[in-house]
GROMACS .gro file of C-alpha atoms in nm:
model
  250
    1ILE     CA    1   8.344   7.344   4.323
    2ASN     CA    2   8.513   7.498   4.628
    3SER     CA    3   8.699   7.741   4.405
    4ALA     CA    4   8.375   7.827   4.226
    5ILE     CA    5   8.205   7.893   4.560
    6THR     CA    6   8.489   8.121   4.673
    7VAL     CA    7   8.483   8.316   4.348
    8SER     CA    8   8.104   8.332   4.361
    9THR     CA    9   8.113   8.482   4.709
   10ILE     CA   10   8.347   8.754   4.588
   11ILE     CA   11   8.134   8.827   4.283
   12VAL     CA   12   7.817   8.844   4.493
   13SER     CA   13   7.975   9.117   4.705
   14VAL     CA   14   8.065   9.307   4.388
   15TYR     CA   15   7.713   9.266   4.247
   16HIS     CA   16   7.569   9.381   4.578
   17ARG     CA   17   7.740   9.717   4.534
   18SER     CA   18   7.637   9.749   4.168
   19CYS     CA   19   7.286   9.603   4.189
   20THR     CA   20   7.179   9.830   4.473
   21GLN     CA   21   7.233  10.121   4.236
   22SER     CA   22   6.991   9.972   3.980
   23PRO     CA   23   6.636  10.109   3.978
   24TYR     CA   24   6.513   9.767   3.861
   25LEU     CA   25   6.684   9.558   4.127
   26ARG     CA   26   6.650   9.782   4.433
   27PRO     CA   27   6.280   9.695   4.497
   28LEU     CA   28   6.348   9.321   4.487
   29ILE     CA   29   6.658   9.350   4.705
   30SER     CA   30   6.476   9.559   4.965
   31GLN     CA   31   6.173   9.327   4.973
   32CYS     CA   32   6.357   8.996   4.989
   33PRO     CA   33   6.736   9.040   5.006
   34ALA     CA   34   6.817   8.685   5.116
   35THR     CA   35   6.623   8.527   4.830
   36PHE     CA   36   6.769   8.764   4.575
   37PHE     CA   37   7.131   8.705   4.664
   38LEU     CA   38   7.076   8.330   4.694
   39LEU     CA   39   6.943   8.334   4.336
   40VAL     CA   40   7.240   8.542   4.224
   41PHE     CA   41   7.477   8.304   4.399
   42VAL     CA   42   7.322   7.998   4.234
   43LYS     CA   43   7.331   8.163   3.893
   44ILE     CA   44   7.698   8.257   3.935
   45LEU     CA   45   7.790   7.907   4.053
   46TYR     CA   46   7.603   7.755   3.758
   47SER     CA   47   7.774   7.995   3.518
   48LEU     CA   48   8.120   7.924   3.654
   49CYS     CA   49   8.072   7.547   3.647
   50TRP     CA   50   7.971   7.566   3.283
   51SER     CA   51   8.238   7.823   3.192
   52TYR     CA   52   7.999   8.102   3.097
   53SER     CA   53   8.165   8.439   3.077
   54ALA     CA   54   8.096   8.724   3.316
   55GLN     CA   55   7.944   8.908   3.022
   56ASP     CA   56   7.699   8.622   2.966
   57PHE     CA   57   7.598   8.630   3.332
   58SER     CA   58   7.556   9.005   3.332
   59GLN     CA   59   7.332   8.986   3.025
   60SER     CA   60   7.122   8.712   3.182
   61LEU     CA   61   7.078   8.911   3.503
   62GLU     CA   62   6.980   9.221   3.307
   63ASN     CA   63   6.718   9.024   3.113
   64PHE     CA   64   6.560   8.907   3.440
   65PHE     CA   65   6.473   9.255   3.564
   66LYS     CA   66   6.481   9.503   3.279
   67GLU     CA   67   6.109   9.578   3.290
   68LYS     CA   68   5.817   9.551   3.530
   69PRO     CA   69   5.639   9.215   3.484
   70LEU     CA   70   5.263   9.183   3.450
   71PHE     CA   71   5.221   9.012   3.786
   72GLU     CA   72   5.349   9.331   3.951
   73LYS     CA   73   5.127   9.554   3.738
   74TYR     CA   74   4.823   9.334   3.813
   75ALA     CA   75   4.902   9.275   4.181
   76ASN     CA   76   4.606   9.482   4.307
   77SER     CA   77   4.355   9.393   4.036
   78ALA     CA   78   4.404   9.026   3.946
   79VAL     CA   79   4.208   8.721   4.049
   80ASN     CA   80   4.364   8.383   4.117
   81TYR     CA   81   4.348   8.176   3.798
   82SER     CA   82   4.227   7.878   4.000
   83SER     CA   83   3.907   8.072   4.076
   84LEU     CA   84   3.811   8.058   3.708
   85VAL     CA   85   3.621   7.777   3.538
   86GLU     CA   86   3.573   7.704   3.169
   87ARG     CA   87   3.240   7.636   3.002
   88GLN     CA   88   3.234   7.571   2.627
   89GLY     CA   89   3.564   7.749   2.576
   90ILE     CA   90   3.467   8.056   2.781
   91LYS     CA   91   3.613   8.146   3.122
   92TYR     CA   92   3.385   8.237   3.412
   93GLN     CA   93   3.441   8.301   3.777
   94VAL     CA   94   3.305   8.028   4.000
   95ASN     CA   95   2.930   8.067   4.057
   96SER     CA   96   2.902   8.335   3.788
   97ASN     CA   97   2.713   8.326   3.461
   98THR     CA   98   2.892   8.631   3.321
   99PRO     CA   99   3.200   8.567   3.103
  100PHE     CA  100   3.502   8.688   3.296
  101SER     CA  101   3.676   9.014   3.202
  102GLY     CA  102   3.981   9.118   3.397
  103ASN     CA  103   4.334   9.026   3.497
  104TYR     CA  104   4.452   8.698   3.646
  105ILE     CA  105   4.764   8.553   3.806
  106MET     CA  106   4.839   8.181   3.795
  107TYR     CA  107   5.035   8.020   4.079
  108VAL     CA  108   5.220   7.689   4.094
  109ASP     CA  109   5.008   7.456   4.308
  110ASP     CA  110   4.825   7.766   4.437
  111ASN     CA  111   5.142   7.876   4.617
  112PRO     CA  112   5.109   8.258   4.645
  113PHE     CA  113   5.488   8.291   4.647
  114CYS     CA  114   5.539   8.098   4.323
  115ILE     CA  115   5.399   8.280   4.019
  116GLU     CA  116   5.370   8.091   3.691
  117GLU     CA  117   5.172   8.316   3.455
  118ALA     CA  118   4.989   8.647   3.431
  119GLY     CA  119   4.743   8.771   3.173
  120SER     CA  120   4.390   8.893   3.116
  121PHE     CA  121   4.054   8.794   2.971
  122ARG     CA  122   3.786   8.988   2.791
  123ASN     CA  123   3.438   8.836   2.772
  124GLY     CA  124   3.582   8.502   2.878
  125LYS     CA  125   3.862   8.484   2.621
  126LEU     CA  126   4.232   8.561   2.653
  127HIS     CA  127   4.292   8.918   2.548
  128GLY     CA  128   4.596   9.141   2.584
  129PRO     CA  129   4.957   9.069   2.691
  130LEU     CA  130   5.038   8.737   2.856
  131GLU     CA  131   5.357   8.638   3.038
  132GLY     CA  132   5.490   8.309   3.171
  133TYR     CA  133   5.767   8.285   3.431
  134GLU     CA  134   6.029   8.044   3.554
  135GLY     CA  135   6.177   8.029   3.901
  136CYS     CA  136   5.850   8.143   4.062
  137GLY     CA  137   5.857   8.479   3.886
  138VAL     CA  138   6.233   8.535   3.889
  139ALA     CA  139   6.269   8.530   3.508
  140TYR     CA  140   6.052   8.529   3.198
  141SER     CA  141   5.968   8.199   3.033
  142TYR     CA  142   5.761   8.349   2.750
  143LYS     CA  143   5.584   8.670   2.651
  144THR     CA  144   5.303   8.691   2.398
  145ASN     CA  145   4.976   8.866   2.316
  146TYR     CA  146   4.616   8.760   2.256
  147SER     CA  147   4.321   8.917   2.081
  148TYR     CA  148   3.980   8.774   2.172
  149GLY     CA  149   4.114   8.423   2.227
  150LEU     CA  150   4.361   8.409   1.939
  151GLU     CA  151   4.735   8.457   1.975
  152ASN     CA  152   4.840   8.766   1.780
  153GLY     CA  153   5.150   8.982   1.779
  154LYS     CA  154   5.505   8.939   1.903
  155TYR     CA  155   5.606   8.616   2.075
  156GLN     CA  156   5.925   8.575   2.281
  157GLN     CA  157   6.061   8.268   2.457
  158PHE     CA  158   6.339   8.268   2.717
  159THR     CA  159   6.571   8.015   2.882
  160ASP     CA  160   6.763   8.105   3.199
  161GLY     CA  161   6.682   8.469   3.133
  162TYR     CA  162   6.823   8.465   2.780
  163LEU     CA  163   6.608   8.538   2.478
  164GLU     CA  164   6.586   8.204   2.295
  165MET     CA  165   6.332   8.269   2.020
  166GLU     CA  166   6.111   8.549   1.890
  167GLY     CA  167   5.875   8.615   1.604
  168ASN     CA  168   5.527   8.714   1.501
  169VAL     CA  169   5.199   8.523   1.537
  170VAL     CA  170   4.881   8.591   1.339
  171ASP     CA  171   4.561   8.419   1.450
  172ASP     CA  172   4.751   8.136   1.626
  173GLU     CA  173   4.984   8.080   1.327
  174VAL     CA  174   5.355   8.168   1.307
  175ASP     CA  175   5.410   8.425   1.036
  176GLY     CA  176   5.694   8.626   0.885
  177GLU     CA  177   6.048   8.632   1.026
  178TRP     CA  178   6.141   8.429   1.334
  179ASN     CA  179   6.483   8.429   1.499
  180GLY     CA  180   6.651   8.188   1.740
  181TYR     CA  181   6.934   8.282   1.978
  182GLU     CA  182   7.190   8.118   2.201
  183TYR     CA  183   7.344   8.341   2.468
  184GLY     CA  184   7.295   8.653   2.260
  185TYR     CA  185   7.405   8.506   1.926
  186LYS     CA  186   7.154   8.459   1.646
  187ILE     CA  187   7.174   8.093   1.541
  188TRP     CA  188   6.882   8.066   1.300
  189THR     CA  189   6.628   8.272   1.107
  190GLU     CA  190   6.320   8.130   0.942
  191TYR     CA  191   6.052   8.280   0.721
  192ASN     CA  192   5.693   8.162   0.742
  193ASP     CA  193   5.367   8.232   0.566
  194ASN     CA  194   5.053   8.165   0.772
  195GLY     CA  195   5.208   7.871   0.955
  196ASN     CA  196   5.398   7.730   0.657
  197LEU     CA  197   5.779   7.735   0.657
  198LEU     CA  198   5.920   7.893   0.341
  199TYR     CA  199   6.296   7.880   0.404
  200TYR     CA  200   6.547   7.930   0.685
  201LEU     CA  201   6.906   8.028   0.757
  202GLU     CA  202   7.153   7.884   1.009
  203TYR     CA  203   7.453   8.065   1.158
  204SER     CA  204   7.768   7.948   1.338
  205TYR     CA  205   8.044   8.151   1.501
  206HIS     CA  206   8.418   8.146   1.566
  207GLU     CA  207   8.542   8.142   1.925
  208ASN     CA  208   8.608   8.517   1.900
  209GLY     CA  209   8.238   8.578   1.825
  210GLN     CA  210   8.281   8.652   1.455
  211LEU     CA  211   8.036   8.493   1.212
  212ALA     CA  212   8.181   8.166   1.073
  213THR     CA  213   7.905   8.032   0.847
  214LYS     CA  214   7.572   8.145   0.709
  215GLU     CA  215   7.373   7.878   0.526
  216THR     CA  216   7.033   7.895   0.357
  217PHE     CA  217   6.794   7.597   0.343
  218ASN     CA  218   6.457   7.532   0.182
  219ALA     CA  219   6.157   7.386   0.366
  220LYS     CA  220   6.284   7.036   0.281
  221GLU     CA  221   6.604   7.107   0.477
  222GLN     CA  222   6.815   7.116   0.160
  223LEU     CA  223   7.081   7.381   0.101
  224ASN     CA  224   6.914   7.632  -0.126
  225GLY     CA  225   7.041   7.980  -0.212
  226ILE     CA  226   7.359   8.155  -0.100
  227SER     CA  227   7.578   7.996   0.169
  228GLU     CA  228   7.882   8.183   0.300
  229THR     CA  229   8.184   8.113   0.521
  230TYR     CA  230   8.396   8.376   0.695
  231HIS     CA  231   8.745   8.404   0.841
  232GLN     CA  232   8.793   8.488   1.210
  233ASN     CA  233   8.868   8.850   1.112
  234GLY     CA  234   8.521   8.880   0.954
  235GLN     CA  235   8.636   8.866   0.593
  236LEU     CA  236   8.440   8.653   0.346
  237ALA     CA  237   8.612   8.317   0.280
  238SER     CA  238   8.372   8.149   0.036
  239LYS     CA  239   8.035   8.197  -0.126
  240ILE     CA  240   7.840   7.910  -0.283
  241ASN     CA  241   7.500   7.911  -0.447
  242TYR     CA  242   7.285   7.598  -0.403
  243ARG     CA  243   6.958   7.480  -0.554
  244ASP     CA  244   6.773   7.198  -0.381
  245GLY     CA  245   7.096   7.067  -0.227
  246ALA     CA  246   7.309   7.082  -0.545
  247VAL     CA  247   7.585   7.335  -0.614
  248VAL     CA  248   7.492   7.588  -0.882
  249ARG     CA  249   7.785   7.827  -0.865
  250VAL     CA  250   8.094   7.875  -0.647
   0.00000   0.00000   0.00000
């Protein structure tokens, strides 16, 4: 741990020089430099202890701040989510009989320094982009969209700043192609039709990052279709066709 702390201190000084040149990070650094570099330090220490590469850390940091979050865009126009009440599935402001239309920001335990979610309502129903956050607004937890109370459009889910899963939603149902990721690598793809899983693929990788296996499964989790293995140099090693778990052709 002591070695990790020493290395982390050195890396923080390097990131200080590079991050202050970033148009995305400069505002945060200038507003709360101590908090920012403490978060960077913790992330580096965590990465080192778990043997993440510097490239992994850099990608995670970039994902945290690559675009302006909704809570910043809505800072001057949003109401506190706790000031809204629900009546028969419709949101109203307290002591109002008019369905609420406008932006909101949700805080953890009403702590104004710990943001959990930001979105908007139209006529009392969720409408427009919606974002959830982890670390009190430091990183995205999820990003989605609503249309008059129903989830519609692109959905993304994040863990520690990394994109973990993304796909399309139609009227609250998963639809079409969805992909799952682990530290930048695609590990699965599934295809859905109005909430029903049709089939999916799973991927694994060699230590050098090259694709190792690509397997296709049906909705019953049986190998079905083409499955491939690859050498570390990227060349195809084998190709097998399955049907409902049984080999059809090698």
